Coordinates of C-alpha atoms in Angstrom, one line a residue:
Chain P
M1 CA -2.0 -4.8 22.1
S2 CA 1.4 -6.0 21.2
G3 CA 3.0 -3.8 23.8
A4 CA 1.0 -5.4 26.7
P5 CA 2.7 -8.2 28.4
A6 CA 1.3 -11.6 27.8
S7 CA -1.5 -12.7 30.0
P8 CA -0.6 -15.1 32.8
P9 CA -0.9 -18.4 31.1
T10 CA -3.1 -21.0 32.6
S11 CA -1.5 -24.4 32.9
P12 CA -3.6 -27.5 32.3
A13 CA -2.9 -28.6 35.8
A14 CA -4.1 -25.4 37.5
N15 CA -7.1 -25.3 35.2
G16 CA -8.1 -28.9 35.8
T17 CA -8.1 -28.8 39.6
A18 CA -10.2 -25.8 40.2
N19 CA -13.3 -24.9 38.2
G20 CA -11.6 -25.2 34.9
A21 CA -13.5 -28.2 33.6
A22 CA -16.9 -26.9 34.3
N23 CA -16.0 -23.4 33.2
G24 CA -14.6 -24.7 29.9
A25 CA -17.8 -26.6 29.1
L26 CA -19.8 -23.5 29.8
R27 CA -17.6 -21.4 27.6
R28 CA -17.8 -23.6 24.6
R29 CA -21.6 -23.5 24.5
R30 CA -22.0 -20.0 23.2
L31 CA -19.6 -18.2 20.9
P32 CA -19.1 -14.5 21.3
R33 CA -21.2 -12.4 18.9
Q34 CA -18.1 -10.7 17.4
L35 CA -16.6 -14.0 16.5
V36 CA -19.8 -15.1 14.7
I37 CA -20.2 -11.8 12.8
G38 CA -16.5 -11.4 12.0
G39 CA -16.2 -15.0 11.0
T40 CA -19.1 -14.7 8.6
I41 CA -17.5 -11.6 7.0
V42 CA -14.1 -13.1 6.7
G43 CA -15.5 -16.5 5.6
A44 CA -17.6 -14.8 2.9
I45 CA -14.5 -12.9 1.6
V46 CA -12.4 -16.0 1.6
L47 CA -15.1 -17.9 -0.3
L48 CA -15.3 -15.1 -2.9
A49 CA -11.6 -15.1 -3.3
I50 CA -11.5 -18.8 -3.8
L51 CA -14.4 -18.9 -6.2
A52 CA -13.3 -15.7 -8.1
P53 CA -12.0 -17.5 -11.1
W54 CA -15.4 -19.1 -11.7
I55 CA -17.9 -16.6 -10.5
A56 CA -16.2 -13.3 -11.4
P57 CA -18.3 -11.8 -14.3
Y58 CA -15.2 -10.8 -16.3
S59 CA -11.5 -11.6 -16.3
Y60 CA -9.6 -9.2 -14.0
D61 CA -7.3 -8.1 -16.8
A62 CA -9.7 -8.1 -19.8
F63 CA -9.5 -4.7 -21.6
D64 CA -12.7 -3.1 -22.9
I65 CA -11.5 0.3 -24.1
P66 CA -14.9 1.5 -25.5
N67 CA -16.4 1.0 -22.0
R68 CA -13.7 2.7 -20.0
L69 CA -14.4 4.8 -16.9
K70 CA -18.1 3.8 -16.9
G71 CA -20.0 4.2 -13.6
P72 CA -21.7 1.3 -11.8
S73 CA -24.4 -0.3 -14.0
A74 CA -26.2 -3.6 -14.5
A75 CA -23.3 -4.9 -16.7
N76 CA -20.5 -3.7 -14.4
W77 CA -21.8 -3.5 -10.8
L78 CA -18.9 -1.5 -9.5
G79 CA -18.1 0.3 -12.8
T80 CA -15.1 0.0 -15.0
D81 CA -11.5 1.4 -14.8
E82 CA -9.4 3.4 -17.2
F83 CA -8.9 0.3 -19.4
G84 CA -12.5 -0.7 -19.2
R85 CA -11.7 -3.6 -16.9
D86 CA -14.6 -4.6 -14.6
V87 CA -13.9 -3.3 -11.1
L88 CA -16.0 -5.9 -9.4
S89 CA -14.1 -8.8 -11.0
R90 CA -10.8 -7.1 -10.1
V91 CA -11.9 -6.6 -6.5
M92 CA -12.9 -10.3 -6.3
V93 CA -9.6 -11.5 -7.6
G94 CA -7.7 -9.0 -5.5
A95 CA -9.2 -10.4 -2.3
G96 CA -7.1 -13.5 -2.7
L97 CA -3.9 -11.4 -3.0
S98 CA -4.7 -9.3 0.2
L99 CA -5.7 -12.4 2.1
S100 CA -2.6 -14.4 1.1
M101 CA -0.3 -11.5 1.9
G102 CA -1.9 -10.9 5.3
F103 CA -2.2 -14.6 6.4
G104 CA 1.1 -15.5 4.6
A105 CA 3.0 -12.8 6.4
T106 CA 1.5 -13.8 9.7
A107 CA 2.4 -17.4 9.1
I108 CA 6.0 -16.4 8.3
S109 CA 6.3 -14.4 11.5
L110 CA 4.8 -17.3 13.5
A111 CA 7.1 -19.8 11.8
F112 CA 10.2 -17.9 12.9
G113 CA 9.1 -16.0 15.9
V114 CA 7.5 -18.8 18.0
P115 CA 10.4 -21.2 17.9
L116 CA 12.9 -18.4 18.6
G117 CA 10.8 -17.2 21.6
L118 CA 10.4 -20.7 23.0
M119 CA 14.1 -21.5 22.6
A120 CA 15.0 -18.2 24.3
A121 CA 12.8 -19.1 27.2
Y122 CA 14.0 -22.7 27.4
F123 CA 17.7 -22.3 27.0
R124 CA 18.2 -19.0 28.8
G125 CA 21.8 -17.8 29.1
L126 CA 23.7 -17.0 26.0
A127 CA 21.2 -18.2 23.5
E128 CA 18.5 -16.0 25.0
E129 CA 20.8 -13.0 25.0
A130 CA 21.7 -13.5 21.4
I131 CA 18.1 -14.0 20.3
M132 CA 16.6 -11.1 22.3
R133 CA 19.3 -8.6 21.4
T134 CA 18.8 -9.3 17.7
I135 CA 15.1 -8.8 18.3
D136 CA 15.8 -5.5 20.0
V137 CA 17.6 -4.2 17.0
L138 CA 14.9 -5.4 14.5
I139 CA 12.1 -4.0 16.6
S140 CA 13.8 -0.6 16.7
V141 CA 13.3 -0.1 13.0
P142 CA 10.0 1.5 12.1
P143 CA 8.0 -1.3 10.3
I144 CA 7.5 0.7 7.1
M145 CA 11.3 1.4 6.8
L146 CA 12.1 -2.3 7.2
G147 CA 9.6 -3.0 4.5
L148 CA 11.0 -0.3 2.2
L149 CA 14.5 -1.5 2.8
V150 CA 13.8 -5.1 2.0
L151 CA 11.9 -4.2 -1.1
A152 CA 14.5 -1.6 -2.3
V153 CA 17.0 -4.4 -2.7
S154 CA 15.2 -6.2 -5.5
D155 CA 12.2 -5.8 -7.8
P156 CA 8.9 -5.9 -5.9
S157 CA 6.5 -8.7 -6.1
L158 CA 3.7 -10.3 -4.0
W159 CA 6.1 -12.8 -2.5
K160 CA 8.7 -10.3 -1.4
T161 CA 6.1 -8.0 0.2
M162 CA 4.7 -11.0 2.1
L163 CA 8.2 -12.0 3.2
A164 CA 9.1 -8.4 4.2
V165 CA 5.9 -7.9 6.2
G166 CA 6.4 -11.4 7.8
I167 CA 10.0 -10.5 8.9
I168 CA 8.8 -7.2 10.3
Y169 CA 6.5 -9.0 12.7
V170 CA 8.9 -11.7 13.8
P171 CA 10.2 -9.7 16.8
I172 CA 6.7 -9.2 18.2
M173 CA 6.0 -12.9 18.0
T174 CA 9.3 -13.8 19.5
R175 CA 8.8 -11.5 22.5
L176 CA 5.3 -12.7 23.1
S177 CA 6.1 -16.4 22.9
R178 CA 9.1 -16.0 25.1
S179 CA 7.2 -14.2 27.8
V180 CA 4.4 -16.9 27.6
A181 CA 7.0 -19.7 27.7
L182 CA 8.9 -18.1 30.6
G183 CA 5.7 -18.3 32.6
L184 CA 5.1 -21.9 31.6
M185 CA 8.7 -22.9 32.5
E186 CA 7.8 -22.4 36.2
E187 CA 4.9 -24.8 36.0
E188 CA 4.9 -28.2 37.5
F189 CA 4.3 -30.1 34.3
I190 CA 7.5 -28.8 32.7
Q191 CA 9.5 -29.6 35.8
A192 CA 7.9 -33.1 35.8
A193 CA 8.9 -33.5 32.1
R194 CA 12.4 -32.4 33.0
A195 CA 12.5 -34.8 35.9
R196 CA 11.6 -37.7 33.8
G197 CA 14.5 -36.8 31.5
A198 CA 12.6 -35.5 28.5
G199 CA 14.8 -33.9 25.9
A200 CA 14.8 -30.2 24.9
R201 CA 13.0 -30.9 21.7
W202 CA 10.3 -32.8 23.4
I203 CA 9.7 -30.2 26.0
L204 CA 9.8 -27.4 23.4
F205 CA 7.3 -28.8 21.0
H206 CA 5.2 -31.2 23.1
E207 CA 5.0 -29.5 26.4
L208 CA 5.6 -25.7 25.9
L209 CA 4.1 -25.2 22.4
P210 CA 0.6 -26.7 23.0
N211 CA 0.2 -24.7 26.2
A212 CA 1.5 -21.4 24.8
W213 CA -1.0 -21.2 21.9
P214 CA -3.9 -19.2 23.3
P215 CA -2.2 -15.8 23.7
I216 CA -0.3 -16.4 20.5
I217 CA -3.5 -17.0 18.5
V218 CA -5.0 -13.8 19.9
E219 CA -1.9 -11.9 18.9
S220 CA -1.8 -13.5 15.5
S221 CA -5.3 -12.4 14.7
L222 CA -4.2 -8.8 15.5
R223 CA -1.1 -9.3 13.4
V224 CA -3.2 -10.3 10.4
T225 CA -4.9 -6.9 10.4
F226 CA -1.6 -5.1 10.7
A227 CA 0.0 -7.3 8.1
I228 CA -2.8 -6.6 5.6
L229 CA -2.6 -2.9 6.3
L230 CA 1.1 -2.7 5.9
A231 CA 1.2 -5.0 2.9
S232 CA -1.4 -3.0 1.1
A233 CA 0.3 0.3 2.1
L234 CA 3.5 -1.0 0.6
S235 CA 1.7 -2.2 -2.5
F236 CA 0.0 1.2 -2.7
L237 CA 3.5 2.8 -2.8
G238 CA 4.3 0.6 -5.7
L239 CA 6.3 -1.9 -3.7
G240 CA 4.0 -4.9 -3.9
P241 CA 2.4 -6.9 -6.7
Q242 CA 2.9 -5.1 -10.1
P243 CA 0.3 -4.2 -12.7
P244 CA -1.8 -5.6 -14.2
S245 CA -2.3 -7.3 -10.9
S246 CA -5.5 -6.4 -9.1
D247 CA -4.2 -6.1 -5.5
W248 CA -6.4 -3.7 -3.6
G249 CA -3.5 -1.4 -2.6
L250 CA -2.3 -1.2 -6.1
M251 CA -5.8 -0.6 -7.5
I252 CA -6.4 2.3 -5.2
A253 CA -3.0 3.8 -6.2
E254 CA -3.9 3.5 -9.8
A255 CA -7.3 5.0 -9.3
R256 CA -5.9 8.2 -7.8
Q257 CA -5.5 9.7 -11.3
F258 CA -9.2 9.3 -12.0
L259 CA -10.7 10.5 -8.7
D260 CA -12.5 13.4 -10.2
D261 CA -14.2 11.5 -13.1
A262 CA -14.4 7.9 -11.8
P263 CA -14.3 7.7 -8.0
W264 CA -15.8 4.2 -8.1
I265 CA -12.5 2.7 -9.2
A266 CA -11.1 3.6 -5.8
M267 CA -14.3 2.9 -3.8
G268 CA -14.6 -0.7 -4.8
P269 CA -11.3 -2.0 -3.4
G270 CA -11.2 0.6 -0.6
I271 CA -14.5 -0.4 0.9
A272 CA -13.7 -4.1 0.4
L273 CA -10.5 -3.6 2.3
C274 CA -12.2 -1.8 5.2
V275 CA -14.9 -4.6 5.4
L276 CA -12.2 -7.3 5.4
L277 CA -10.2 -5.5 8.2
I278 CA -13.3 -4.9 10.3
G279 CA -14.2 -8.6 9.9
I280 CA -10.7 -9.7 11.0
N281 CA -10.8 -7.3 14.0
L282 CA -14.1 -8.8 15.1
V283 CA -12.7 -12.3 14.9
G284 CA -9.7 -11.2 16.9
D285 CA -11.8 -9.7 19.6
G286 CA -14.0 -12.7 19.7
L287 CA -11.0 -15.0 20.0
R288 CA -9.6 -13.0 22.8
E289 CA -12.9 -13.3 24.7
V290 CA -12.8 -17.1 24.3
L291 CA -9.1 -17.6 24.9
D292 CA -7.9 -14.8 27.3
P293 CA -8.1 -16.1 30.8
R294 CA -8.0 -12.6 32.3
L295 CA -11.1 -11.5 30.4
K296 CA -13.0 -14.6 31.4
K297 CA -12.5 -13.8 35.1
R298 CA -13.6 -10.3 34.8
G299 CA -16.8 -11.3 33.0
A300 CA -18.7 -9.0 30.8
A301 CA -17.0 -5.8 32.1
Chain Z
M1 CA 17.2 5.8 37.5
I2 CA 20.6 7.2 36.3
G3 CA 22.0 3.6 35.9
Y4 CA 18.9 2.7 34.0
L5 CA 19.2 5.8 31.7
I6 CA 22.9 5.0 30.9
Q7 CA 22.0 1.4 30.2
R8 CA 19.2 2.4 27.8
L9 CA 21.4 5.0 26.1
L10 CA 24.1 2.4 25.5
T11 CA 21.5 0.1 24.0
V12 CA 20.3 2.9 21.6
A13 CA 23.9 3.5 20.5
G14 CA 24.3 -0.2 19.8
I15 CA 21.1 -0.4 17.9
L16 CA 22.2 2.5 15.7
V17 CA 25.6 1.0 14.9
V18 CA 23.9 -2.3 13.9
M19 CA 21.3 -0.5 11.8
S20 CA 24.0 1.6 10.1
L21 CA 25.8 -1.7 9.2
L22 CA 22.5 -3.1 7.9
V23 CA 21.7 -0.1 5.8
F24 CA 25.2 0.0 4.5
G25 CA 25.0 -3.7 3.7
I26 CA 22.2 -2.9 1.4
T27 CA 24.6 -1.1 -0.9
Q28 CA 26.8 -4.1 -1.1
V29 CA 24.0 -6.6 -2.0
M30 CA 22.1 -4.2 -4.3
P31 CA 22.4 -5.2 -8.0
G32 CA 24.4 -2.9 -10.2
S33 CA 27.1 -0.6 -9.0
V34 CA 26.7 3.0 -7.9
A35 CA 29.1 4.1 -10.7
H36 CA 26.9 2.4 -13.2
M37 CA 23.9 4.3 -11.9
I38 CA 25.6 7.6 -12.0
L39 CA 26.9 7.2 -15.5
G40 CA 23.8 5.7 -17.0
E41 CA 23.4 2.7 -19.4
F42 CA 25.7 3.8 -22.1
A43 CA 28.9 4.2 -20.0
T44 CA 31.9 2.2 -21.1
N45 CA 33.6 -0.2 -18.8
D46 CA 36.6 2.1 -18.6
Q47 CA 34.5 5.0 -17.5
I48 CA 32.9 2.9 -14.8
A49 CA 36.2 1.6 -13.6
A50 CA 37.6 5.1 -13.4
L51 CA 34.7 6.4 -11.5
E52 CA 34.7 3.4 -9.1
Q53 CA 38.3 4.3 -8.5
T54 CA 37.6 7.9 -7.6
L55 CA 34.6 7.0 -5.4
G56 CA 36.7 4.4 -3.6
L57 CA 34.3 1.6 -4.5
N58 CA 37.1 -0.8 -4.8
D59 CA 38.2 -0.4 -1.2
P60 CA 37.4 -3.2 1.2
W61 CA 33.9 -2.9 2.6
H62 CA 35.0 -1.9 6.1
V63 CA 37.0 1.1 4.7
Q64 CA 34.0 2.2 2.7
Y65 CA 31.7 1.7 5.7
W66 CA 34.0 3.8 8.0
R67 CA 34.2 6.5 5.4
W68 CA 30.4 6.7 5.2
A69 CA 29.7 6.3 8.9
S70 CA 32.3 8.8 10.0
G71 CA 31.0 11.3 7.6
F72 CA 27.6 10.7 9.1
L73 CA 28.8 11.5 12.6
V74 CA 30.0 14.9 11.5
G75 CA 26.9 15.7 9.6
D76 CA 28.2 14.9 6.1
F77 CA 25.7 12.6 4.6
G78 CA 27.3 12.5 1.1
Q79 CA 25.9 13.6 -2.2
S80 CA 22.5 12.7 -3.7
L81 CA 23.0 10.8 -6.9
T82 CA 19.8 12.1 -8.6
M83 CA 19.8 15.7 -7.3
Q84 CA 23.5 16.3 -7.4
R85 CA 23.4 18.1 -4.1
P86 CA 24.6 17.5 -0.5
I87 CA 22.1 15.3 1.3
A88 CA 22.3 16.9 4.8
P89 CA 20.4 20.1 4.1
L90 CA 17.9 18.3 1.8
I91 CA 17.1 15.9 4.6
L92 CA 17.1 18.6 7.3
D93 CA 14.4 20.6 5.4
A94 CA 12.3 17.6 4.7
L95 CA 12.6 16.4 8.3
G96 CA 11.4 19.8 9.6
R97 CA 8.3 19.6 7.5
S98 CA 7.6 15.9 8.5
A99 CA 8.1 16.9 12.2
A100 CA 5.4 19.5 11.9
L101 CA 3.1 16.9 10.5
A102 CA 4.0 14.3 13.1
G103 CA 4.0 16.7 16.1
L104 CA 0.6 18.1 15.3
S105 CA -0.9 14.7 14.7
F106 CA 0.7 13.2 17.8
G107 CA -0.6 16.0 20.0
F108 CA -4.1 15.5 18.7
V109 CA -3.9 11.8 19.2
A110 CA -2.6 12.0 22.7
V111 CA -5.2 14.6 23.9
I112 CA -8.3 13.5 22.0
G113 CA -7.5 9.8 22.2
L114 CA -7.0 9.8 26.0
W115 CA -10.1 12.0 26.5
L116 CA -12.4 9.8 24.4
G117 CA -11.0 6.7 26.2
I118 CA -11.8 8.2 29.6
L119 CA -15.2 9.2 28.3
G120 CA -15.9 5.7 27.1
A121 CA -14.9 4.2 30.4
V122 CA -17.0 6.6 32.5
K123 CA -20.0 6.1 30.3
A124 CA -19.4 2.3 30.0
G125 CA -22.4 0.4 28.7
R126 CA -24.3 3.6 27.8
F127 CA -25.1 5.1 24.5
T128 CA -21.9 7.3 24.3
D129 CA -19.8 4.2 24.9
H130 CA -21.5 2.2 22.2
A131 CA -21.3 5.0 19.7
L132 CA -17.6 5.4 20.5
A133 CA -17.0 1.7 20.2
I134 CA -18.6 1.6 16.7
G135 CA -16.6 4.6 15.6
Q136 CA -13.4 2.9 16.9
Y137 CA -14.1 -0.3 15.1
F138 CA -14.6 1.6 11.8
F139 CA -11.7 4.0 12.0
I140 CA -9.1 1.4 13.1
A141 CA -10.0 -0.6 10.0
V142 CA -9.7 2.2 7.4
P143 CA -6.2 2.2 5.9
E144 CA -4.6 5.7 5.7
F145 CA -4.1 5.5 1.9
F146 CA -7.8 5.0 1.3
W147 CA -8.9 7.4 4.0
C148 CA -6.9 10.3 2.5
I149 CA -8.5 9.6 -0.9
V150 CA -11.9 9.8 0.7
L151 CA -11.1 13.0 2.5
I152 CA -9.7 14.6 -0.7
M153 CA -12.8 13.6 -2.6
L154 CA -15.0 15.0 0.1
F155 CA -13.3 18.2 1.1
A156 CA -11.3 19.1 -2.0
T157 CA -13.1 17.8 -5.0
T158 CA -16.7 18.0 -3.9
L159 CA -16.8 20.8 -1.3
G160 CA -13.8 22.7 -2.5
W161 CA -12.9 23.9 1.1
L162 CA -9.4 22.7 1.2
P163 CA -6.5 22.2 -1.3
A164 CA -6.2 18.6 -2.4
T165 CA -2.5 18.3 -2.3
G166 CA 0.7 20.3 -1.9
Y167 CA 2.4 22.4 0.8
A168 CA 2.7 26.0 1.7
P169 CA 5.4 27.3 4.0
M170 CA 4.6 29.3 7.0
S171 CA 6.1 32.3 5.2
D172 CA 3.1 32.3 2.8
G173 CA 0.9 33.1 5.7
F174 CA -0.4 31.0 8.6
W175 CA -3.9 30.2 7.1
R176 CA -2.4 29.0 3.8
W177 CA -0.1 26.8 5.7
L178 CA -2.8 25.5 7.9
S179 CA -5.2 24.8 5.0
H180 CA -2.5 22.5 3.6
M181 CA -2.1 20.7 6.9
V182 CA -5.7 19.9 7.7
L183 CA -6.2 17.0 5.4
P184 CA -2.8 15.2 6.0
V185 CA -3.2 15.6 9.8
G186 CA -6.9 14.6 9.6
T187 CA -5.9 11.4 7.8
L188 CA -3.2 10.5 10.2
V189 CA -5.1 11.1 13.4
T190 CA -8.4 9.3 13.0
G191 CA -7.1 5.7 13.1
L192 CA -4.7 6.4 15.9
I193 CA -7.3 8.2 18.0
A194 CA -9.5 5.2 17.6
H195 CA -6.7 2.9 18.7
V196 CA -5.5 5.0 21.7
S197 CA -9.0 5.7 22.9
R198 CA -10.0 2.0 22.8
L199 CA -7.0 0.9 24.8
T200 CA -7.3 3.8 27.3
R201 CA -11.0 2.8 27.8
S202 CA -10.1 -0.7 28.7
A203 CA -7.2 0.3 30.9
M204 CA -9.4 2.9 32.7
L205 CA -12.2 0.3 33.2
E206 CA -9.8 -2.1 34.8
V207 CA -8.5 0.6 37.2
L208 CA -12.0 1.8 38.0
Q209 CA -12.9 -1.7 39.2
S210 CA -9.9 -1.9 41.5
T211 CA -10.2 -1.8 45.3
Y212 CA -8.3 1.5 45.8
V213 CA -10.8 3.3 43.6
S214 CA -13.6 1.8 45.6
A215 CA -11.8 2.9 48.8
A216 CA -11.4 6.4 47.4
R217 CA -15.1 6.5 46.6
A218 CA -16.0 5.1 50.0
K219 CA -13.9 7.9 51.6
G220 CA -16.4 10.2 50.0
L221 CA -14.1 11.9 47.6
P222 CA -15.8 13.6 44.7
E223 CA -16.0 11.5 41.5
R224 CA -13.9 14.0 39.7
T225 CA -11.0 13.6 42.1
V226 CA -11.3 9.9 42.0
L227 CA -11.2 9.9 38.3
W228 CA -8.3 12.3 37.7
R229 CA -6.1 11.8 40.7
H230 CA -6.6 8.2 41.5
A231 CA -7.7 6.3 38.4
L232 CA -6.1 8.2 35.5
P233 CA -2.4 8.1 36.6
N234 CA -2.6 4.3 36.7
A235 CA -4.5 3.9 33.5
L236 CA -1.9 6.0 31.8
L237 CA 0.8 3.4 32.1
P238 CA -0.6 1.1 29.5
A239 CA -1.5 4.1 27.4
I240 CA 2.1 5.2 27.3
T241 CA 3.1 1.8 25.9
V242 CA 0.3 2.1 23.3
L243 CA 1.4 5.6 22.3
A244 CA 4.9 4.3 21.7
V245 CA 3.6 1.5 19.4
D246 CA 1.6 4.1 17.7
V247 CA 4.6 6.2 16.9
G248 CA 5.7 3.3 14.6
I249 CA 2.2 3.3 13.0
L250 CA 2.4 7.0 12.7
F251 CA 5.7 6.8 10.8
G252 CA 4.2 4.4 8.3
G253 CA 1.2 6.6 8.0
I254 CA 3.3 9.7 7.4
V255 CA 5.1 8.0 4.4
V256 CA 1.8 7.2 2.8
V257 CA 0.2 10.6 3.6
E258 CA 3.2 12.5 2.3
V259 CA 3.2 10.6 -1.0
V260 CA -0.6 11.1 -1.5
F261 CA -0.7 14.7 -0.5
A262 CA 2.6 15.5 -2.3
Y263 CA 3.8 16.8 1.0
P264 CA 7.6 17.5 0.8
G265 CA 8.6 15.5 3.9
L266 CA 11.2 12.9 4.7
G267 CA 8.9 9.9 4.0
R268 CA 8.2 11.1 0.5
M269 CA 11.9 11.7 0.0
I270 CA 12.8 8.1 1.0
V271 CA 10.2 6.7 -1.4
Y272 CA 11.6 8.9 -4.1
A273 CA 15.1 7.7 -3.3
I274 CA 14.0 4.1 -3.5
E275 CA 12.1 4.6 -6.8
N276 CA 15.1 6.4 -8.3
K277 CA 17.7 4.1 -6.8
D278 CA 19.4 7.1 -5.1
L279 CA 21.3 5.0 -2.6
P280 CA 23.1 7.6 -0.5
L281 CA 19.8 9.5 -0.1
M282 CA 17.9 6.4 0.9
Q283 CA 20.6 5.3 3.4
A284 CA 20.7 8.6 5.1
G285 CA 16.9 8.9 5.2
V286 CA 16.3 5.4 6.6
L287 CA 19.1 5.8 9.2
I288 CA 17.7 9.2 10.4
V289 CA 14.2 7.9 10.6
T290 CA 15.4 4.9 12.6
A291 CA 17.4 7.1 14.9
I292 CA 14.3 9.2 15.6
Y293 CA 12.2 6.2 16.1
T294 CA 14.7 4.6 18.6
M295 CA 14.7 7.9 20.5
A296 CA 11.0 8.0 20.6
N297 CA 11.0 4.5 22.0
L298 CA 13.6 5.5 24.5
V299 CA 11.5 8.5 25.7
A300 CA 8.5 6.1 26.0
D301 CA 10.5 3.7 28.1
L302 CA 11.8 6.5 30.3
L303 CA 8.3 7.9 30.7
Y304 CA 7.1 4.4 31.6
A305 CA 9.8 4.0 34.1
W306 CA 9.2 7.4 35.6
A307 CA 5.4 6.8 35.9
N308 CA 5.8 3.2 37.2
P309 CA 7.3 3.1 40.7
R310 CA 7.9 -0.7 40.4
I311 CA 10.5 0.0 37.6
R312 CA 11.7 3.3 39.1
Y313 CA 12.8 1.6 42.3
G314 CA 13.4 -1.9 41.1
R315 CA 16.0 -1.0 38.5
S316 CA 17.9 1.6 40.5
V317 CA 18.5 -0.9 43.2
A318 CA 19.7 -3.5 40.9

């Protein structure tokens, strides 16, 4: 998890000399089962989200008052909500919102966290102190409080939720990429680059970054899950996309009033959210199996 | 160890100062003035100016900050804008109720999570392990706000065993209080138990494969001793870190759970404050929660240092 220190990074040099080459070829032949299953689930949801405007049976915000609060039927597979809107269509359109908030927030945390972490590791001294102490403060705020604070300042919207969640996870990315880069800084290929007089920018982005990726990718896949969970929780609290948007968190919040008469309104988005999160978790575990050098050595333990 | 403790306490103090500045800064950037919020839409400019004068809103920001922060230090959190009452007692009451929720949940998570994790490691590869793994996968992925709705539909609406929402103080009788606690606590613990047990399992597996465990077994020690005396203490180290991370997740969960179950705790109060733009209440609430969270992290760090000889000796020498 995030608290665990980064795995000892393998340098290309160390990998190449020993059994790295043969091992790598073997590894690539068969993908872990989790990765295949998870990838299929996530891929299917992404596809649904992209195609939603064309294949959704109804518009996500089309009222049909005579047919309100109807249970699942041939016409409305997942039933209709309090305005007669088709729950299935809304869930399909909402998938795009959840996905973009999760992946968008993770991208934001990567975009800020990774450069900061690499710079802290490379420059050391005052720059490192300044970056890491700021991170210490940011990380001491409970994630949800930071989200509530950011969103309290202005009117909520999808973009702000994404940004808030992204900022919340910057510290974790910074810490991780710093510890990975610190390990790499000791490696010969960095010292070689320094000896040939390579500039800071070159070393940061052409030497450190390409070699720091594996643990960062594994962590990012975990972050996507947490980002989706946090973003949809904020949106559930009314601090995300606003009605008539069909974000899953918001849909579940709105469905609470009708739990007794029309439980299906909450079930559609809720189950979709669970399936998506399980899929992403599977992908994360699969990625870790492929990329984490520690797990490789231990085998199928 | 003492040096380490002092260093950590200073860090905590620094963090709280910065956080208070940040929280205070929110008031400064927030659109619309406090006076405007108190007086409502139809206030004249003169009225607003007069109130701003009395509230000291025209003072420079550092004067205002100092007034606010020094009040905080002596337990005066100011007045709530919407409830027209001092904030300190409001927050204290809510905090007590949230603490009951959090404490109960955390206890369950620590005990059941660790136990299931050890069970999974001992039975690795067998049916129990697989069943646990599937359960973990599922429960980690269910968001609290959906899970509590499922639980309400099942235990309150369909079966009618438990009240759907609300809170009963202990003075109404223990069983009434307990019946209102079951669903909120049940919602909070499932995901975290899955999380903790999964990580404990992998930590435990790693330790069980180490040479010193083999040595202990080779010595002929009973399996029980090997497990509890040799393996567990070392597997606990990563578990402590995970539990600390989970405190953060627990805080987030508590906010959601309190809102859904209409549980009168601090999380719900903060959401209320944000919805109603009750700034002083929001500031106080967020700062208190941050302080508690920082303390919880401090305790986790100290536990970690205490349990890990490498830190225990390394730092005290330095």
